[in-house]
PDB file of C-alpha atoms in Angstrom:
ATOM      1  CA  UNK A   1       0.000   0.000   0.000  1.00  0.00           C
ATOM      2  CA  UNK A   2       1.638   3.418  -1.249  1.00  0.00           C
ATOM      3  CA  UNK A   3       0.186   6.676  -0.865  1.00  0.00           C
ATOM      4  CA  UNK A   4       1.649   9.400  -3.187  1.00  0.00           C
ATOM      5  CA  UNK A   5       0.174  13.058  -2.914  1.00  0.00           C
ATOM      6  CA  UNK A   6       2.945  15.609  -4.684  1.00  0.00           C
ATOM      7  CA  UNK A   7       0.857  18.333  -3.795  1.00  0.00           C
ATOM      8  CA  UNK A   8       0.981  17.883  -0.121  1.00  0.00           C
ATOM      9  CA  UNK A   9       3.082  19.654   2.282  1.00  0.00           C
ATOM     10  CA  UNK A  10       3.227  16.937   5.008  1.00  0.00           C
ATOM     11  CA  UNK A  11       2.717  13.315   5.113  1.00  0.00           C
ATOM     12  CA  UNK A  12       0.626  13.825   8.388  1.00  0.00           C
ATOM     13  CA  UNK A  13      -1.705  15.895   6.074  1.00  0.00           C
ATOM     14  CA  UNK A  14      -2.078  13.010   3.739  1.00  0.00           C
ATOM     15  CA  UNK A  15      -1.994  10.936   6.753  1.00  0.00           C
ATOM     16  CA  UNK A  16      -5.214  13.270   7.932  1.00  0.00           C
ATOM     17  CA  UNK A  17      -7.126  13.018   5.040  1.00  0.00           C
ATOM     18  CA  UNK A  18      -7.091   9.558   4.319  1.00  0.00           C
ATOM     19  CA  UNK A  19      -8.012   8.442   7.607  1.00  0.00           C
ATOM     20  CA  UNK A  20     -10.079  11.242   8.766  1.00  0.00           C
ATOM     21  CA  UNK A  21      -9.376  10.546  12.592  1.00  0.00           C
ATOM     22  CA  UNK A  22     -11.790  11.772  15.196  1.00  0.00           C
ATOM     23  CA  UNK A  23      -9.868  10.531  18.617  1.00  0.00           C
ATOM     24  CA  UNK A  24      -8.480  14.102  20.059  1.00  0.00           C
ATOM     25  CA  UNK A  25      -4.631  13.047  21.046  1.00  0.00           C
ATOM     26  CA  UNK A  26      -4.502  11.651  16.954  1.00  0.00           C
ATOM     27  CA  UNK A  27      -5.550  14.898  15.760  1.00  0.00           C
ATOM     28  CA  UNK A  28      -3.604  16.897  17.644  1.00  0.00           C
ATOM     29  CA  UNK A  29      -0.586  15.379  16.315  1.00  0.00           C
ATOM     30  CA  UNK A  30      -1.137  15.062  12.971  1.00  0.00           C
ATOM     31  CA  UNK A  31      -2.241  18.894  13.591  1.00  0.00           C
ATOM     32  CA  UNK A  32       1.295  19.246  15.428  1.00  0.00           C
ATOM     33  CA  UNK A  33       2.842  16.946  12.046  1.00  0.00           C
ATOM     34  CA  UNK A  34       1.065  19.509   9.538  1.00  0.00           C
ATOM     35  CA  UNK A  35       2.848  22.310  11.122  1.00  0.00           C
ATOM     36  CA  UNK A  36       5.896  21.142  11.805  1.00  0.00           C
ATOM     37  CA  UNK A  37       6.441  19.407   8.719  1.00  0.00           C
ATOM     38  CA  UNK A  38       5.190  21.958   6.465  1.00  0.00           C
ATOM     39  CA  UNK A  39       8.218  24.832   6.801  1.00  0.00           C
ATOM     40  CA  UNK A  40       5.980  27.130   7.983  1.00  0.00           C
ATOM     41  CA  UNK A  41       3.158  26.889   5.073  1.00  0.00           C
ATOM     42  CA  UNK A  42       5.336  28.102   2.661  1.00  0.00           C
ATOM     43  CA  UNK A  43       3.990  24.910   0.604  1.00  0.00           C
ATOM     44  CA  UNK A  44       0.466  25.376   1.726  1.00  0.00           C
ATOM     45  CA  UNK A  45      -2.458  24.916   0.008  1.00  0.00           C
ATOM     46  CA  UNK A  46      -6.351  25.632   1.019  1.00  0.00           C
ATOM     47  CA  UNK A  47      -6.446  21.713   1.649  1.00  0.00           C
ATOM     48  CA  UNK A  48      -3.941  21.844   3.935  1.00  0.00           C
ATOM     49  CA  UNK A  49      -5.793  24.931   6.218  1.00  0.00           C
ATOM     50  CA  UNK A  50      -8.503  22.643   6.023  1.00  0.00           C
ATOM     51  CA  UNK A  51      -7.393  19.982   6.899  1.00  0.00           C
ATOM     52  CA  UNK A  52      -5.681  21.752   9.639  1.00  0.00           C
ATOM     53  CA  UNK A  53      -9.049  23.386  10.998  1.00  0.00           C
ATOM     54  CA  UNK A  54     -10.400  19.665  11.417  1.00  0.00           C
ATOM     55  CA  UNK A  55      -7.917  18.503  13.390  1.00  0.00           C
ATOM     56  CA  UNK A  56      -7.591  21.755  15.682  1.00  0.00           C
ATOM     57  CA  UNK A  57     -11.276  21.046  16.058  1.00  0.00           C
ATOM     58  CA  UNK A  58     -11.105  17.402  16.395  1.00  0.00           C
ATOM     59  CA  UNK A  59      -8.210  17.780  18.965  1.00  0.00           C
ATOM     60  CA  UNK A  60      -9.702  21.103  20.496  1.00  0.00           C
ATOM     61  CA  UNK A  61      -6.769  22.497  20.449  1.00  0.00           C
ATOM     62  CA  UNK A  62      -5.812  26.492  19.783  1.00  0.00           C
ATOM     63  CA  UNK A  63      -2.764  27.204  17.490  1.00  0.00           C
ATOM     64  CA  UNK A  64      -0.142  28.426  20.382  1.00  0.00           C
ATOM     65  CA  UNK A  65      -0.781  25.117  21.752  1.00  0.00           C
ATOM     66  CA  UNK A  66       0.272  23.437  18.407  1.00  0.00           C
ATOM     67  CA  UNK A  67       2.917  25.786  17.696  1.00  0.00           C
ATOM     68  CA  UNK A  68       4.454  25.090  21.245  1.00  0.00           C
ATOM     69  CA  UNK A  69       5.207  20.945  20.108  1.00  0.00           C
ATOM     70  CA  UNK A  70       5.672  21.810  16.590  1.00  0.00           C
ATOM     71  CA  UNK A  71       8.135  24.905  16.592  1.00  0.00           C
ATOM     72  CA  UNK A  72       9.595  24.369  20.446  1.00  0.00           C
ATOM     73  CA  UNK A  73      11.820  26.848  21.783  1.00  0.00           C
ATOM     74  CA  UNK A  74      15.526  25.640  20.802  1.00  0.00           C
ATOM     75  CA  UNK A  75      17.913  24.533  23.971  1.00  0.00           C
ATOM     76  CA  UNK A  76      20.837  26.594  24.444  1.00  0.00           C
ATOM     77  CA  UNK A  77      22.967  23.908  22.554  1.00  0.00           C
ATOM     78  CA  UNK A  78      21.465  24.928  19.627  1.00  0.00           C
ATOM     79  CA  UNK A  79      21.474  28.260  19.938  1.00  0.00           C
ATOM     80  CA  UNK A  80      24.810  27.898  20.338  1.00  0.00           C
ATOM     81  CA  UNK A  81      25.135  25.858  16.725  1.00  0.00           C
ATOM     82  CA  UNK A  82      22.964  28.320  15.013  1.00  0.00           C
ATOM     83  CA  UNK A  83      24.871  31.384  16.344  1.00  0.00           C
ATOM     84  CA  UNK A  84      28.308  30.280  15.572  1.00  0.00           C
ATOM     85  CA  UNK A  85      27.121  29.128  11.964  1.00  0.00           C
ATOM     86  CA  UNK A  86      26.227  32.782  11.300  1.00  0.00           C
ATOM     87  CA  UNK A  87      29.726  33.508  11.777  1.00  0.00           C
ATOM     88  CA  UNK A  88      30.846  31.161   9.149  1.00  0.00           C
ATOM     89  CA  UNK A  89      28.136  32.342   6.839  1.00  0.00           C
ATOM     90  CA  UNK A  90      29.119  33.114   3.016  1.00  0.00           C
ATOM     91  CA  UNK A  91      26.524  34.423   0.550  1.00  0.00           C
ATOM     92  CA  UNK A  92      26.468  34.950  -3.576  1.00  0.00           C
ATOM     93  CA  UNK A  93      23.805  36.815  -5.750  1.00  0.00           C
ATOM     94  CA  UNK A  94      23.226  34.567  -8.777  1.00  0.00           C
ATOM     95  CA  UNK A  95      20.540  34.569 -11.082  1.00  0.00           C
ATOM     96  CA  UNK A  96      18.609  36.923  -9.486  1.00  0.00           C
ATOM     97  CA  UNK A  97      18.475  34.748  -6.303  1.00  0.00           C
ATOM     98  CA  UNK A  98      20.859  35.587  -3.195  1.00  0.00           C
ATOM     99  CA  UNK A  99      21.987  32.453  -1.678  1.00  0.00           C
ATOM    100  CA  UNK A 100      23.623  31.735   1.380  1.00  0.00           C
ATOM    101  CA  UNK A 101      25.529  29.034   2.880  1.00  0.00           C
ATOM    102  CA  UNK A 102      27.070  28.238   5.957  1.00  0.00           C
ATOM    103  CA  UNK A 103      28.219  25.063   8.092  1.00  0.00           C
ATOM    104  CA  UNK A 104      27.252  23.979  11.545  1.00  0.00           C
ATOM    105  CA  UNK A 105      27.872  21.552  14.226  1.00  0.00           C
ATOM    106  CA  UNK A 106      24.517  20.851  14.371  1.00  0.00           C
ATOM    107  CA  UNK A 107      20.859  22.122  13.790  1.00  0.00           C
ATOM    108  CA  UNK A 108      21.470  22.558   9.676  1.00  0.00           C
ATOM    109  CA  UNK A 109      17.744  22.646   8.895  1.00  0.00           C
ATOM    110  CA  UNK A 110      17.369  25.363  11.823  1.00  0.00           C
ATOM    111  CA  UNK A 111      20.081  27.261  10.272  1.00  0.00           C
ATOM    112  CA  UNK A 112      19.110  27.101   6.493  1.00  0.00           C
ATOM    113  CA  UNK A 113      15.385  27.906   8.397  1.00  0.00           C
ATOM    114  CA  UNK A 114      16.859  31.094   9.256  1.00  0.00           C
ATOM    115  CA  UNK A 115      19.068  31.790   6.288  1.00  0.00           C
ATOM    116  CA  UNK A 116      16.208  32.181   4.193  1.00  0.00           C
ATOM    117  CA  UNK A 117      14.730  35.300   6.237  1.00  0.00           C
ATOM    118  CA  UNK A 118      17.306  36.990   4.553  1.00  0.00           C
ATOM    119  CA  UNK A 119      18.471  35.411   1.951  1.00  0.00           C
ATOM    120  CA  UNK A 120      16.774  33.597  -1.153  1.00  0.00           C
ATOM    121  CA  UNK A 121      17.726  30.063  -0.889  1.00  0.00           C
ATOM    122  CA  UNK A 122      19.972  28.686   1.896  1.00  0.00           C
ATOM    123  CA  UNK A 123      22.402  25.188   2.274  1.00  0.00           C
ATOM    124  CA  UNK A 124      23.421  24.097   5.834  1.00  0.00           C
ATOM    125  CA  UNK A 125      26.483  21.225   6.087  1.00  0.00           C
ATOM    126  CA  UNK A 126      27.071  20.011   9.116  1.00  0.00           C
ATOM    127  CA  UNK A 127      29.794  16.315   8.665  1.00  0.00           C
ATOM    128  CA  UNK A 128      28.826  13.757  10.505  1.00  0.00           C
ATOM    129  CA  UNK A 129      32.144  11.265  11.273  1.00  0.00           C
ATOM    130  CA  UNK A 130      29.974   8.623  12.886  1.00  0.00           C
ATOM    131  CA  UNK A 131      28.251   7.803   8.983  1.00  0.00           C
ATOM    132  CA  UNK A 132      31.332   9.963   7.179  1.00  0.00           C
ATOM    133  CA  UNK A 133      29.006  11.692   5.087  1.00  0.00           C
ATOM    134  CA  UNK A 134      27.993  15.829   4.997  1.00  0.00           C
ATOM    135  CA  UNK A 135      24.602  16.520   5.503  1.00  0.00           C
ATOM    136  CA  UNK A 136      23.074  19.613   3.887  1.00  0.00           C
ATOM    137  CA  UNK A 137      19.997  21.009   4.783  1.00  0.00           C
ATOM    138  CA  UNK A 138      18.179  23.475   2.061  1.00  0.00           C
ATOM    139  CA  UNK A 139      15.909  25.993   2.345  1.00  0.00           C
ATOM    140  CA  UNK A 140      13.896  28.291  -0.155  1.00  0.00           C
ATOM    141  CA  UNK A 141      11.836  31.043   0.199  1.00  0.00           C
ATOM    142  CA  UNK A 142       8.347  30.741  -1.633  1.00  0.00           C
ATOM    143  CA  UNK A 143       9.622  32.680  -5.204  1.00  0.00           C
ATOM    144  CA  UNK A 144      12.166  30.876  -5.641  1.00  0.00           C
ATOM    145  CA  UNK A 145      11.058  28.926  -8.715  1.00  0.00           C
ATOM    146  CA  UNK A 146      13.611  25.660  -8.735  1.00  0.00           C
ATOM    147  CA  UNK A 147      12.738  23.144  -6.446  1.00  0.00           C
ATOM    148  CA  UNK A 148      15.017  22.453  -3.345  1.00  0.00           C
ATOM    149  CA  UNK A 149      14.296  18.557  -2.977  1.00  0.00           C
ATOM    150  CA  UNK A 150      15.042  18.503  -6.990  1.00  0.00           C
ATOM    151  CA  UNK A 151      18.248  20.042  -6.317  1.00  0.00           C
ATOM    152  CA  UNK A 152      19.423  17.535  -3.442  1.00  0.00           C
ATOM    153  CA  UNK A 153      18.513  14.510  -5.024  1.00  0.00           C
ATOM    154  CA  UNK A 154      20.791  15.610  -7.990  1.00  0.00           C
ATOM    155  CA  UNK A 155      23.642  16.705  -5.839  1.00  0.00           C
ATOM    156  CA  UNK A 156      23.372  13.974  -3.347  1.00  0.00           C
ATOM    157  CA  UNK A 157      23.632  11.296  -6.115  1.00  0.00           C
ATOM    158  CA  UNK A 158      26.686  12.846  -7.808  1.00  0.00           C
ATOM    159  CA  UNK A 159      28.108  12.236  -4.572  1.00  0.00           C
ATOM    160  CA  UNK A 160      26.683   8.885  -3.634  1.00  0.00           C
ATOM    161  CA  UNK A 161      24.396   9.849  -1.922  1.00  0.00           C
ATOM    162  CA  UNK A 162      20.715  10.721  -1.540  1.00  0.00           C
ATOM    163  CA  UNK A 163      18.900  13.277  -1.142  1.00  0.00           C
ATOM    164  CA  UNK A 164      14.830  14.342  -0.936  1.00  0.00           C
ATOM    165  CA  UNK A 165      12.243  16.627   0.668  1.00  0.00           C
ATOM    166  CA  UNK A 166       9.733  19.123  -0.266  1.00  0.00           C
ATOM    167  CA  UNK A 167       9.936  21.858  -2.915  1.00  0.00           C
ATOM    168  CA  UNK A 168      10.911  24.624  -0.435  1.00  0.00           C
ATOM    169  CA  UNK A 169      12.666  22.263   2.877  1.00  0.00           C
ATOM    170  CA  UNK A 170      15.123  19.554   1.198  1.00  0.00           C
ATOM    171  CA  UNK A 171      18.099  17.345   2.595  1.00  0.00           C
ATOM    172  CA  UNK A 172      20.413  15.341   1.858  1.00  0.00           C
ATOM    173  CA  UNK A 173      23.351  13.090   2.868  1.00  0.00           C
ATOM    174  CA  UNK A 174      26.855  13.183   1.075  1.00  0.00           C
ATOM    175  CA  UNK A 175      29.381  10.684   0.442  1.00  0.00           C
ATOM    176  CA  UNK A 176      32.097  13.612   0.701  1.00  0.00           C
ATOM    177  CA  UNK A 177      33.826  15.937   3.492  1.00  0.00           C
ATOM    178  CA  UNK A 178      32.668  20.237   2.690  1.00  0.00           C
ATOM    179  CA  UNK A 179      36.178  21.962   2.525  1.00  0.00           C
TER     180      UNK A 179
END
């Protein structure tokens, strides 16, 4: 049994509307799942609010209470991470696009999160010795017309890789050390 939806934002969306769950702890965290795993709505669609609505109803459940599992406040740790990869941060303008990139000890997806307030499009790499690979996190903002888990795949493979994600929050794990 496979379940593809392109469209959606976040498997707990397609996770919502195929089993259209009533129980209140379910709903509230596929309502916790749509938020979290849908970079902020910046892949939204009117489905998704709706879908969102029934579960915050379902659940009864107001958004700060949502917001407070699916966007907790970060420990100091990575504050820490996300602060020291600012220092390290390089940017280009290309194409019309600025585009930033940094690396981190930890918390790339965070980072590249908060890249993208300023900049265009945003990659995080953060090596990992344990799996000796470079992970990359990517980030778009919502012009940006070339999608970001497009992009990883491609890189990622060239690499050995792989790589995935959404159109606008993309990953991806690298068979090679960042210099």
């Amino acid at each position: 049994f496979e379940v593809i939806d392109e469209e959606s934002p976040s498997a707990a969306e397609i996770v919502a509307n195929l089993t259209e769950p009533t129980d209140k702890r379910v709903c509230f965290a596929l309502a916790v799942g749509i938020i979290a795993d849908g970079a902020r709505f910046k892949s939204a669609r009117q489905e998704t609010f709706e879908t969102l609505g029934k579960m915050m109803k379902n659940a009864q459940a107001h958004y700060s209470d949502l917001l407070s599992f699916a966007e907790p406040e970060p420990k100091d740790e990575a504050k820490i991470a996300i602060l020291g990869s600012m220092q390290k941060m390089d940017y280009i303008y290309q194409d019309g696009y600025y585009i930033a990139t940094s690396e981190t000890v930890s918390n790339e997806s965070d980072v590249a999160s908060i890249l993208t307030e300023a900049a265009d499009v945003a990659f995080v790499a953060k090596w990992n010795d344990e799996t000796s690979e470079t992970r990359i996190g990517a980030r778009a903002r919502r012009e940006v017309k070339i999608g970001m888990n497009e992009v990883m795949s491609i890189a990622a493979k060239s690499t050995g890789g792989s790589g995935g994600g959404h159109p606008k929050a993309a990953g991806g794990a690298f068979k090679c050390h960042t210099e």
